[in-house]
CSV table of C-alpha atoms and ligand atoms in Angstrom, one decimal:
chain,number,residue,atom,x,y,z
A,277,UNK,CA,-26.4,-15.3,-7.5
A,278,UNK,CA,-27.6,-17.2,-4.6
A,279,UNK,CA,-29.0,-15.0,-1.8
A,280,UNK,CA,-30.0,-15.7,1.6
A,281,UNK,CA,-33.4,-14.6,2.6
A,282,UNK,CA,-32.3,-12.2,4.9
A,283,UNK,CA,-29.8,-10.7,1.8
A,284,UNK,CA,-33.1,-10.7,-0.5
A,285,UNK,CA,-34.9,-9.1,2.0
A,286,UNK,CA,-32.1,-6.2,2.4
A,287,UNK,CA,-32.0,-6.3,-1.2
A,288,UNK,CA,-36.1,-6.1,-1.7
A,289,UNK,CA,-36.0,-2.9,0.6
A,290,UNK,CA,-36.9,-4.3,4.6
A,291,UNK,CA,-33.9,-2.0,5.5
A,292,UNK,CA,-34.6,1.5,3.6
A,293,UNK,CA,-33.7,1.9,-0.2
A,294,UNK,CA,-30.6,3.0,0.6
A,295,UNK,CA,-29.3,-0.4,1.9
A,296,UNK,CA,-31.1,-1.9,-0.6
A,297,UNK,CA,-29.0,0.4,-3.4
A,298,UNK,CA,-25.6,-0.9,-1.4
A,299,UNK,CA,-26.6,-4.8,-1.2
A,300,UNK,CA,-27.1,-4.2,-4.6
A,301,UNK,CA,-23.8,-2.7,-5.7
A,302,UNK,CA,-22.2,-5.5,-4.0
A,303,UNK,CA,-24.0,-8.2,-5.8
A,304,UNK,CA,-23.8,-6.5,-9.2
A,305,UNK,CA,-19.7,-6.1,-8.6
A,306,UNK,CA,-20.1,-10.3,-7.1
A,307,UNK,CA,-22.5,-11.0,-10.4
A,308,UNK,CA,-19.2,-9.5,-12.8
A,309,UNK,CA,-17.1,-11.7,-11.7
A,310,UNK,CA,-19.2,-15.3,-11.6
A,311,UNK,CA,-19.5,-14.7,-7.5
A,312,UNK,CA,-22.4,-17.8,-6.4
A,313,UNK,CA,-23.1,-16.2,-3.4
A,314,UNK,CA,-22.3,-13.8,-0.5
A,315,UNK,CA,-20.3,-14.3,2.7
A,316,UNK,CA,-20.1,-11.8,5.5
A,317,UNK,CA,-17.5,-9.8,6.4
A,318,UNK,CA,-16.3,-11.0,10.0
A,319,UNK,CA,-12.6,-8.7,10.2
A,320,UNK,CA,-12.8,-6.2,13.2
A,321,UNK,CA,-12.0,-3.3,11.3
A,322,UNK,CA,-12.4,-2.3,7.6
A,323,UNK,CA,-10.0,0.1,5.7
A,324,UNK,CA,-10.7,2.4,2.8
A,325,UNK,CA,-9.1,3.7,-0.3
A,326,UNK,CA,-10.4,6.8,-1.0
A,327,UNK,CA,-8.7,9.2,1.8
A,328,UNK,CA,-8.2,12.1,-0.2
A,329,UNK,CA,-10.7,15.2,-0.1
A,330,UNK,CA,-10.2,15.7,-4.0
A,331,UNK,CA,-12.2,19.1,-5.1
A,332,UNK,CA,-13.8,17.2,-8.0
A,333,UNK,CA,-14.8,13.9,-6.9
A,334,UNK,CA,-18.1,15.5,-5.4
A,335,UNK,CA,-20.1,12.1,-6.3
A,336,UNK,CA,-18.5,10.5,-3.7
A,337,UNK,CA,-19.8,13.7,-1.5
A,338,UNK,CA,-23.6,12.8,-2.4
A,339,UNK,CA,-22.9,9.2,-2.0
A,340,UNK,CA,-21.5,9.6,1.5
A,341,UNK,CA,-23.9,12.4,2.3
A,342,UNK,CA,-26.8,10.1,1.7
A,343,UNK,CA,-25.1,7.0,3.5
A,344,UNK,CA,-24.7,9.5,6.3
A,345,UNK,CA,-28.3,10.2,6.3
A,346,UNK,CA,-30.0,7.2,5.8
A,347,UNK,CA,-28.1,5.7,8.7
A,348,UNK,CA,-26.3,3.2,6.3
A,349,UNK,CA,-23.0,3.6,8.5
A,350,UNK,CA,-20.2,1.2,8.1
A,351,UNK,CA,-20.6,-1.9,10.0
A,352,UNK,CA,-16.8,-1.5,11.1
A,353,UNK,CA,-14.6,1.2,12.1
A,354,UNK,CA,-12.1,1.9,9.5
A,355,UNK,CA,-9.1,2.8,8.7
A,356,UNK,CA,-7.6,4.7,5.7
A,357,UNK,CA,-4.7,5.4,3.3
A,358,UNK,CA,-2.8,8.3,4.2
A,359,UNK,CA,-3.8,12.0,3.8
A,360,UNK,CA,-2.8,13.8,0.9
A,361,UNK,CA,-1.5,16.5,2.7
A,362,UNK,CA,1.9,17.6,5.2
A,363,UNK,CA,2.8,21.1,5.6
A,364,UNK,CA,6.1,19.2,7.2
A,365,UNK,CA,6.7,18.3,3.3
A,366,UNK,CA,8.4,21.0,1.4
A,367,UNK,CA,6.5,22.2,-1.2
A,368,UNK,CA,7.0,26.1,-2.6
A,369,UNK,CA,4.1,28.9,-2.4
A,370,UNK,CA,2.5,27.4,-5.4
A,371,UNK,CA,2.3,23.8,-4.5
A,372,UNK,CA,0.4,24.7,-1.3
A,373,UNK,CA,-2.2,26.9,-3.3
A,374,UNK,CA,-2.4,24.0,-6.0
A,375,UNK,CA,-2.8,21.4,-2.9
A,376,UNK,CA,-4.8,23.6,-0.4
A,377,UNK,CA,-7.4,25.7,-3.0
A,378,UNK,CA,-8.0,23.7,-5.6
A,379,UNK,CA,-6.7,20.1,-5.7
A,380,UNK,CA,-7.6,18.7,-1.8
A,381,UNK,CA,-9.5,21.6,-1.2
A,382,UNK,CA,-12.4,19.3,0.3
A,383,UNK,CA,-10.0,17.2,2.4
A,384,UNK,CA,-11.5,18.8,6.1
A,385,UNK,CA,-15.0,18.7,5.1
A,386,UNK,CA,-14.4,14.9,3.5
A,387,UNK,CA,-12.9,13.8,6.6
A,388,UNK,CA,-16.2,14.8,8.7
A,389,UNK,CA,-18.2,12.8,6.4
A,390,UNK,CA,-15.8,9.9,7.3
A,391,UNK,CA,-15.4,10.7,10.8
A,392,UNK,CA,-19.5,10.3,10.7
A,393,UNK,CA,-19.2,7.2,8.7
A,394,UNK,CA,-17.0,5.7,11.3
A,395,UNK,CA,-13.6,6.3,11.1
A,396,UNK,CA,-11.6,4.4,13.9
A,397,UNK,CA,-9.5,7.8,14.7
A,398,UNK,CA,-8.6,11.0,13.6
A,399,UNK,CA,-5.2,9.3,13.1
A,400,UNK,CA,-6.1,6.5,10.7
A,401,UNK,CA,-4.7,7.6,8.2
A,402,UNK,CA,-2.0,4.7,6.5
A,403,UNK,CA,-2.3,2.3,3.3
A,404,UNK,CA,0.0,0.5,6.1
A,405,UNK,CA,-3.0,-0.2,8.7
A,406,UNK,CA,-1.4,-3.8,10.1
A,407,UNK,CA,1.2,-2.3,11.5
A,408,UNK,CA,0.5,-3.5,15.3
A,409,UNK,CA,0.4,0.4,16.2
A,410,UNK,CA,-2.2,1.2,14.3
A,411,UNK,CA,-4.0,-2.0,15.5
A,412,UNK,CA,-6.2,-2.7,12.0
A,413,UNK,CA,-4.3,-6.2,11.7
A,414,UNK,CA,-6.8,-9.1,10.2
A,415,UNK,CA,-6.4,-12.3,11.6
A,416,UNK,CA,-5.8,-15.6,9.7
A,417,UNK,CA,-8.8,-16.9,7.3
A,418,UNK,CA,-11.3,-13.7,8.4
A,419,UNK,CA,-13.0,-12.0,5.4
A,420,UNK,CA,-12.4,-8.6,4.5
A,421,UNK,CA,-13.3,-6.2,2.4
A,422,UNK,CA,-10.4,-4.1,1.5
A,423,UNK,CA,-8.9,-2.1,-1.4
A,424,UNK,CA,-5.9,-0.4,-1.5
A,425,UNK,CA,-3.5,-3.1,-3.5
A,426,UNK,CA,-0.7,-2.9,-0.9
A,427,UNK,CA,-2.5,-3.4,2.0
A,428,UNK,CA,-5.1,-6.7,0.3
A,429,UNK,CA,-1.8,-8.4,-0.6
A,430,UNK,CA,-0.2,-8.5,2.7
A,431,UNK,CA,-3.1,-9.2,4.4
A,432,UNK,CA,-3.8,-11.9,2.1
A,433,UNK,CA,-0.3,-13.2,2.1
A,434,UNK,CA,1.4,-12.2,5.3
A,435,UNK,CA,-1.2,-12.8,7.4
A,436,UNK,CA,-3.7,-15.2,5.8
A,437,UNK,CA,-6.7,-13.3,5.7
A,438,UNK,CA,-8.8,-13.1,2.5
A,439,UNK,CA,-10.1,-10.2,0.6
A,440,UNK,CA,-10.0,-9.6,-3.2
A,441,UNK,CA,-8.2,-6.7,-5.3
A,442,UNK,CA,-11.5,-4.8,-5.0
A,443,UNK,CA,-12.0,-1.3,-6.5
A,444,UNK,CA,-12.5,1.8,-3.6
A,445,UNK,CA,-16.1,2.5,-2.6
A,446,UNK,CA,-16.8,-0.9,-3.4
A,447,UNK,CA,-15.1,-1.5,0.3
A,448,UNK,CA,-17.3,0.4,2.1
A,449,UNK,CA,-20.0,-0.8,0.1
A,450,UNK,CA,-19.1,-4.5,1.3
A,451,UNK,CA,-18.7,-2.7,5.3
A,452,UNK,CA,-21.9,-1.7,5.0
A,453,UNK,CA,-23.7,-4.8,3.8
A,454,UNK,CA,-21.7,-6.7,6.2
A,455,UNK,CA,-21.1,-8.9,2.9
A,456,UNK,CA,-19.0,-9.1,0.0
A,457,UNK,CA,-19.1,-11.7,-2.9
A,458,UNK,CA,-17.4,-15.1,-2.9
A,459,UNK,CA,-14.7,-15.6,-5.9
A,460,UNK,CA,-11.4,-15.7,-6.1
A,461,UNK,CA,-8.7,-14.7,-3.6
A,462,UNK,CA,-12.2,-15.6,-1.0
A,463,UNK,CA,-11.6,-19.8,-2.4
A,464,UNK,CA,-9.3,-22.3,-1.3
A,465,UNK,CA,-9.2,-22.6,-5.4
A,466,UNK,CA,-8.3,-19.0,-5.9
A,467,UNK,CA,-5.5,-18.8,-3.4
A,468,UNK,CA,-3.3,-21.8,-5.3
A,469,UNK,CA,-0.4,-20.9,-7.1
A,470,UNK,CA,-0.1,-20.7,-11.5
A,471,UNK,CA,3.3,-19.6,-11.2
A,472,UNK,CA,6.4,-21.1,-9.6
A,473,UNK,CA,9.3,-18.2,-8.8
A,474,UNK,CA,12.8,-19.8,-8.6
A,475,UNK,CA,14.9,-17.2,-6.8
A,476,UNK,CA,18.9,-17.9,-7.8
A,477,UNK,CA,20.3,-14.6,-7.0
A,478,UNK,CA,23.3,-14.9,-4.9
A,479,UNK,CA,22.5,-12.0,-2.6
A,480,UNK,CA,19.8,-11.0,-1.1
A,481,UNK,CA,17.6,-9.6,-3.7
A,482,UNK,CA,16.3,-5.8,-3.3
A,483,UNK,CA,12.1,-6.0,-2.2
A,484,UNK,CA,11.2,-3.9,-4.3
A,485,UNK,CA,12.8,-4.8,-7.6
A,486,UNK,CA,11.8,-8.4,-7.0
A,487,UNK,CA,8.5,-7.6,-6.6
A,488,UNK,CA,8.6,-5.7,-9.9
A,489,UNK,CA,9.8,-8.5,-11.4
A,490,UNK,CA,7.1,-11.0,-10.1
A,491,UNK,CA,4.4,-8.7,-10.7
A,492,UNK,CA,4.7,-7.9,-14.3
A,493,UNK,CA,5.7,-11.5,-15.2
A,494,UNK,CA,2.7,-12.8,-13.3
A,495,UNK,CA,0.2,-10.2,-13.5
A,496,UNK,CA,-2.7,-10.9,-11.3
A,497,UNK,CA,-2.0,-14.5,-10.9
A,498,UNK,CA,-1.0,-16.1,-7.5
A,499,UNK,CA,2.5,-16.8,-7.3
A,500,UNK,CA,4.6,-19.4,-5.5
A,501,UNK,CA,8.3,-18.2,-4.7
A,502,UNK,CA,10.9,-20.7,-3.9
A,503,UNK,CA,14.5,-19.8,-2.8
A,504,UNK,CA,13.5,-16.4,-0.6
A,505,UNK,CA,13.5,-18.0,2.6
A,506,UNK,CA,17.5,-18.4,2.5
A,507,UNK,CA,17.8,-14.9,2.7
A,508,UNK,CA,14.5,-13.9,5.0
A,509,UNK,CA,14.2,-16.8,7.1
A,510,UNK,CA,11.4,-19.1,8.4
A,511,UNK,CA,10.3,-16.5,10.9
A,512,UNK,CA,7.9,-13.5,10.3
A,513,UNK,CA,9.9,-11.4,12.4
A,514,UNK,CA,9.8,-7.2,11.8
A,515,UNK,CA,12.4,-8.0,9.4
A,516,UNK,CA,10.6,-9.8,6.8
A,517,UNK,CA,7.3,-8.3,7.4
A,518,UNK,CA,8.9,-4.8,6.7
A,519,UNK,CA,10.2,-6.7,3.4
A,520,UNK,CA,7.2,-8.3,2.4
A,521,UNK,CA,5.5,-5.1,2.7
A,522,UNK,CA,7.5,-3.8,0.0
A,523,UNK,CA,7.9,-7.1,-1.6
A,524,UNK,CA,4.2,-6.9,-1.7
A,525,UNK,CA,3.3,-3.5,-3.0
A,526,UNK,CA,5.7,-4.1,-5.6
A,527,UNK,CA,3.8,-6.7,-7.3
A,528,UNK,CA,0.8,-5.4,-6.6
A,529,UNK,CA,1.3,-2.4,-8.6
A,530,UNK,CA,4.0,-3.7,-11.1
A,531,UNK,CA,1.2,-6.5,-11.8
A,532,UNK,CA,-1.8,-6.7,-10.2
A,533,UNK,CA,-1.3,-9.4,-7.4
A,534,UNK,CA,-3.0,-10.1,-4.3
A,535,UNK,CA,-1.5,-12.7,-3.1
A,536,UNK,CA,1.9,-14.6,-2.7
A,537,UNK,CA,2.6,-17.6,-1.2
A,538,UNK,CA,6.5,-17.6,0.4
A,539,UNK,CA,7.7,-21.0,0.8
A,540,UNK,CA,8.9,-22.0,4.5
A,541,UNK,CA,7.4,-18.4,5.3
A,542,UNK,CA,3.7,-17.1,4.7
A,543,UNK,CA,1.6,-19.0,6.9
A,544,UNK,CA,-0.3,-20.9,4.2
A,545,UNK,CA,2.7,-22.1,2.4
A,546,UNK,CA,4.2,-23.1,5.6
A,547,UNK,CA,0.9,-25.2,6.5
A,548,UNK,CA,0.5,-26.8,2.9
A,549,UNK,CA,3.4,-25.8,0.9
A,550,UNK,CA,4.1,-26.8,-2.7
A,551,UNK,CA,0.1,-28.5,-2.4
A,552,UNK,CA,-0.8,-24.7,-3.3
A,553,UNK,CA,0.7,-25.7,-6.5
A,554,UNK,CA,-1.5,-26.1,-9.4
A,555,UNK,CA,-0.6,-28.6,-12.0
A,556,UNK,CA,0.7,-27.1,-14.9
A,557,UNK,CA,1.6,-24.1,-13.0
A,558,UNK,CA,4.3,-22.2,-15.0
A,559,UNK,CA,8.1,-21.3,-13.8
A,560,UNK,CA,9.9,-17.9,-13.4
A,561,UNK,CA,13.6,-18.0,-12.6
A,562,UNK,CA,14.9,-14.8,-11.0
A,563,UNK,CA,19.0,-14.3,-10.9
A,564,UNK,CA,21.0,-11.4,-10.7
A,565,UNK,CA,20.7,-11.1,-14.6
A,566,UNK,CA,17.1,-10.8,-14.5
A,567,UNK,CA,16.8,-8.7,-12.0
A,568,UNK,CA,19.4,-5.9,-13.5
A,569,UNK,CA,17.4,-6.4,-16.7
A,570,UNK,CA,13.9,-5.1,-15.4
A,571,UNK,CA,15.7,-2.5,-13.5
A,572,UNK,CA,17.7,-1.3,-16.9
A,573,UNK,CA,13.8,-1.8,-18.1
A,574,UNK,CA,11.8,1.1,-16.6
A,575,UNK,CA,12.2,4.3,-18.5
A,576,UNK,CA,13.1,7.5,-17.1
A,577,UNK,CA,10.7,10.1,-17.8
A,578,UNK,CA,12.4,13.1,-16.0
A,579,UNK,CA,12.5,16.4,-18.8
A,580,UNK,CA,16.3,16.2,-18.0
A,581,UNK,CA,17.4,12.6,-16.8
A,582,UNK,CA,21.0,14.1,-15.4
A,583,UNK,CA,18.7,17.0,-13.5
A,584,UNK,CA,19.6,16.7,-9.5
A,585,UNK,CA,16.9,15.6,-7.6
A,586,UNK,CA,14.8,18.0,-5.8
A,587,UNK,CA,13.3,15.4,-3.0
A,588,UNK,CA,13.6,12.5,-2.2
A,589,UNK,CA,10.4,10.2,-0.8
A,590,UNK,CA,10.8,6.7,1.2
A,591,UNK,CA,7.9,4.7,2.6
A,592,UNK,CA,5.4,3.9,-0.1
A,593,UNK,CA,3.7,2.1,1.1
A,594,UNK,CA,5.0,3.8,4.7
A,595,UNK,CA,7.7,2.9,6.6
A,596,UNK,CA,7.1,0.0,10.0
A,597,UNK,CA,9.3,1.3,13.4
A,598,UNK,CA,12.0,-1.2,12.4
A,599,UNK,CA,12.1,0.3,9.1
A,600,UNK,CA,12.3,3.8,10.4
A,601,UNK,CA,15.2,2.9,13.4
A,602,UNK,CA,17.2,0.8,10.6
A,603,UNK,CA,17.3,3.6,8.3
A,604,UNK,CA,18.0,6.0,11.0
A,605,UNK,CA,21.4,3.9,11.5
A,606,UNK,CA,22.3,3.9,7.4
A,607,UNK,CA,21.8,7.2,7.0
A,608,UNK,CA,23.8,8.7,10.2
A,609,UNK,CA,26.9,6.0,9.2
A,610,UNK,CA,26.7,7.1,5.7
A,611,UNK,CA,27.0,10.7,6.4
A,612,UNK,CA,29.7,10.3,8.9
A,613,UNK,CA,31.4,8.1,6.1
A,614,UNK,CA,31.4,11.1,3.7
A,615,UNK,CA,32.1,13.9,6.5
A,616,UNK,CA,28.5,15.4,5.6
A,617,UNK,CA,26.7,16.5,8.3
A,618,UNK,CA,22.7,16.6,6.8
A,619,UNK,CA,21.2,14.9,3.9
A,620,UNK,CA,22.5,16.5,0.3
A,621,UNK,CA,18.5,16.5,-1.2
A,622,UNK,CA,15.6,17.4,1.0
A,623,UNK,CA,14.1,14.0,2.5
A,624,UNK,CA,10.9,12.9,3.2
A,625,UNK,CA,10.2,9.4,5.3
A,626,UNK,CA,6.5,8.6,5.6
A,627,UNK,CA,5.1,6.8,8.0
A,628,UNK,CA,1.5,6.0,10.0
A,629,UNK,CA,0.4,8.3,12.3
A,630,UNK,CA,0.7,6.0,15.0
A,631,UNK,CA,4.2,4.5,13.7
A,632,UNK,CA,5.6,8.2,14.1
A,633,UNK,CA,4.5,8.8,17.5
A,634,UNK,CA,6.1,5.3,18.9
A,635,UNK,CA,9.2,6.6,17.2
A,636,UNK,CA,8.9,9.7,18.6
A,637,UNK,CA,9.3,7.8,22.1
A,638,UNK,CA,12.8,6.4,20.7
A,639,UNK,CA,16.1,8.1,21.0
A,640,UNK,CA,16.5,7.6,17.0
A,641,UNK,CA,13.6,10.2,16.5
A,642,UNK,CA,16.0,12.9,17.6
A,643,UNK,CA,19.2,11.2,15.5
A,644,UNK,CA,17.1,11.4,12.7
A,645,UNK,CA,16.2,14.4,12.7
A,646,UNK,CA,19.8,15.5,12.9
A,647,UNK,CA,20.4,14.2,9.6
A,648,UNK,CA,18.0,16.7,8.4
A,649,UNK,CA,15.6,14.1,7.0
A,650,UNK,CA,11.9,14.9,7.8
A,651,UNK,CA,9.1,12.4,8.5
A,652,UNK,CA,5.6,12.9,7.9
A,653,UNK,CA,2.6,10.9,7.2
A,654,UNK,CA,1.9,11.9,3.4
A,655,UNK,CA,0.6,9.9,0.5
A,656,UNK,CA,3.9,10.5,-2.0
A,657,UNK,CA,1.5,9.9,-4.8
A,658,UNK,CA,-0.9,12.1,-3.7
A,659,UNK,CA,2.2,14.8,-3.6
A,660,UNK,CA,2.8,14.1,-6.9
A,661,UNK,CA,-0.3,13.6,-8.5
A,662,UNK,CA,-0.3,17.0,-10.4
A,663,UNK,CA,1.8,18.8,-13.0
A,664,UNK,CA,3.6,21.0,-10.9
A,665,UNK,CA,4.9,18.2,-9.0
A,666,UNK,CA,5.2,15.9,-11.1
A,667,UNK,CA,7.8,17.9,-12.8
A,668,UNK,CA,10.3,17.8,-10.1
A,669,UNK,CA,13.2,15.2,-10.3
A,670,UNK,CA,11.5,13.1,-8.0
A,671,UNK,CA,13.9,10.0,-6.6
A,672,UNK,CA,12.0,7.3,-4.7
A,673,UNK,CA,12.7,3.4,-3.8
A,674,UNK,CA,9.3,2.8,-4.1
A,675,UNK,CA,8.3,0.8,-7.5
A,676,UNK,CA,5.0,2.0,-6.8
A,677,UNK,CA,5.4,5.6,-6.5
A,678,UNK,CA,7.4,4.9,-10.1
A,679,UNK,CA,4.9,3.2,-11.7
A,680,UNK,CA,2.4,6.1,-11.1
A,681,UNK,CA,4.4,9.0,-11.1
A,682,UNK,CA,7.2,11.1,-12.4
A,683,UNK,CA,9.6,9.4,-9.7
A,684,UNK,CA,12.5,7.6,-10.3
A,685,UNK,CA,13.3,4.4,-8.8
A,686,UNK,CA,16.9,3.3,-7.6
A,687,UNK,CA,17.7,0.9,-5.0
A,688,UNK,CA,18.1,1.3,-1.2
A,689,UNK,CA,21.6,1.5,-1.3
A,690,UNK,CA,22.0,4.1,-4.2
A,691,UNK,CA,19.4,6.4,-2.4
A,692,UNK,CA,20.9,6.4,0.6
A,693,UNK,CA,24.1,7.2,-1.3
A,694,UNK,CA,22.8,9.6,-3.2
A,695,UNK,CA,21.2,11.7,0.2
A,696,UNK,CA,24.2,11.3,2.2
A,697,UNK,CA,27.2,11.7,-0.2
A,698,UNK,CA,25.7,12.9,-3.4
A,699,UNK,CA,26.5,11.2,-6.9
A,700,UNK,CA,25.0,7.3,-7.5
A,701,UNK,CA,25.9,4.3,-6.3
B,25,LIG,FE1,0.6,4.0,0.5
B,25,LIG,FE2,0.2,6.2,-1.0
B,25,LIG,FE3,2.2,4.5,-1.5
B,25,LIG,S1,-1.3,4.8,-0.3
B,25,LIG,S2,1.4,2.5,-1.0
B,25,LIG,S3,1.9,5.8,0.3
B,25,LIG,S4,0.8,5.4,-3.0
């Protein structure tokens, strides 16, 4: 790989062996994957993966502990996916043991460590960091060094900034250089489309499901979806951001994309449009066949599959304001529709710290809380990432929380059937 003198120098020790072990990292991960060179970093802010004070990950302890003393601090403030832990989210006697003594029992003394490797706030804490209230939103073309999936594809796609799918420590690695490796999603080349996505569904089609779709036809490749901007517009508005986010995380964990282009929406396709096309680039239609097939697709893992669900978990990745207020109107109707007066399954609606404060300062906070459903700032798959857990009947929209968990998917509309009026859609 190609390094400037003042990255051989790092990397031949001028700035303590420590920086010269994390210049190093980064070129070894660059060197895997045919990187020429290194370019800086030049995003504001950084955001990291690993949020979660695990009792058994203690190398990333030492590693952090040494960072922390050899003055190789982050070149950015950060950000950070959400915390693993709510006492807000019901969980029996236990669940809080399991969570509290031995699965996050590290979680206060992990967050000092971060706090001292330059945390941007004690309330950082989202996979959802763009949102404009918590204020770690990339600009167009500026190089980041990101990994949690959800968050690299709409930074990549929503807002045109460029990162790769890179794995966690590896981002703070790249912070602290102040450089990460050029390849892929970083090239004009790598951000052009193999796959075309015909949408022919004659409603709008659910986020999340779609994204499903995408994402295991496509895998990681970059695709190109035609037909979507009939039924989200040609504006980035909170509407289609809140979808895209969903959109997003969907075939980022479905597949393993990191970037979409939406034509007559993201603001690269809008700039060059079907030129992002490569030749030969292959084509997905999606109608309302296909999309019923992959959801009649994902097995259901539940001990009992007719068991009634225990909780219920919206807003993974978490929930924008305009998410939050919308729901807030769909689940009051609902339950006036079916004379209920609370939600019929304990429900949990996650959202960034920051998010949940500005709704706070709404009058919908206090309808929502009405309706008996709770918010909180939780990880869902942190909640159930452990046997106990995982054995509850879990219901979800999220196709990520499915695809890692126990959790079952349905859409929007049977969830919010199923927590207002009981029974499915
Ligand atoms: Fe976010 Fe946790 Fe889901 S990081 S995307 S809420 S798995």
């Amino acid at each position: 790989m190609f390094l400037t003198d003042e990255q051989q120098a790092i990397l031949n020790g001028a700035k303590g062996e420590t920086m010269a072990k994390v210049i190093e990292s980064v070129v070894r991960y660059g060197e895997l994957f045919g990187a020429e060179k290194l370019v800086p970093v030049t995003s504001k802010y950084n955001h990291l993966v690993t949020s979660f004070g695990l009792k058994m990950i203690t190398p990333v302890y030492d590693l952090m502990d040494r960072l922390i003393k050899d003055g190789a601090i982050s070149k950015q403030k950060f950000s950070l996916d959400p915390r693993p832990l709510d006492k807000n989210v019901p969980a029996n006697f236990i669940q809080n043991l399991i969570f509290n003594k031995f699965m996050y029992a590290k979680q206060d003394f992990y967050e000092n460590q971060l706090e001292q490797l330059g945390m941007m706030d004690k309330d950082a804490f989202t996979c959802a960091c763009y949102m404009d209230e918590v204020g770690n939103k990339p600009e167009k073309g500026e190089v980041l060094s990101w990994a949690e999936s959800s968050a690299v594809v709409y930074a990549n796609s929503v807002l045109g900034a460029r990162c790769n799918r890179n794995s966690g420590i590896i981002d703070i690695m790249g912070s602290i250089a102040g450089y990460v490796p050029y390849f892929g999603l970083l090239t004009d080349e790598g951000r052009k489309a193999t796959w075309i996505i015909e949408i022919k569904t004659t409603k709008k089609p659910e986020a999340q499901l779609l994204g499903s779709a995408i994402g295991m036809k496509v895998m990681e490749a970059v695709p190109y979806v035609k037909g979507l901007d009939k039924w989200l517009g040609n504006d980035l508005n909170d509407a289609a951001c809140t979808y895209l986010k969903d959109f997003g995380a969907a075939t980022a964990s479905n597949g393993a994309v990191g970037l979409y282009h939406i034509d007559g929406l993201t603001p690269e396709a809008k700039e060059m449009g079907e030129k992002l096309i490569c030749d030969g680039a292959k084509t997905y239609v999606i109608d309302d066949a296909e999309l019923e097939r992959v959801y009649k697709s994902y097995p259901v893992i539940w001990k009992n599959p007719d068991a009634k669900p225990k909780l219920c978990f919206m807003g993974c990745p978490h929930m924008s304001l305009e998410q939050l207020k919308t729901w807030t109107d769909k689940v009051e109707t609902a339950l006036k529709e079916a004379g209920n007066k609370k939600v019929l399954i304990p429900t949990v609606f996650t959202a960034a710290p920051a998010v949940l404060r500005e709704f706070e300062k709404t009058p919908y906070a206090a309808r929502l809380k009405e309706t008996g459903v709770i918010t909180s700032y939780i990880c869902p798959l942190m909640y159930m990432n452990n046997p106990l857990s995982g054995k509850m009947p879990v219901i979800t929209s999220s196709n990520k929380l499915r695809t890692y968990t126990t959790a079952r998917y349905y859409t929007d509309d049977e969830i919010l059937m199923q927590i207002t009026k009981g029974g499915k859609a």
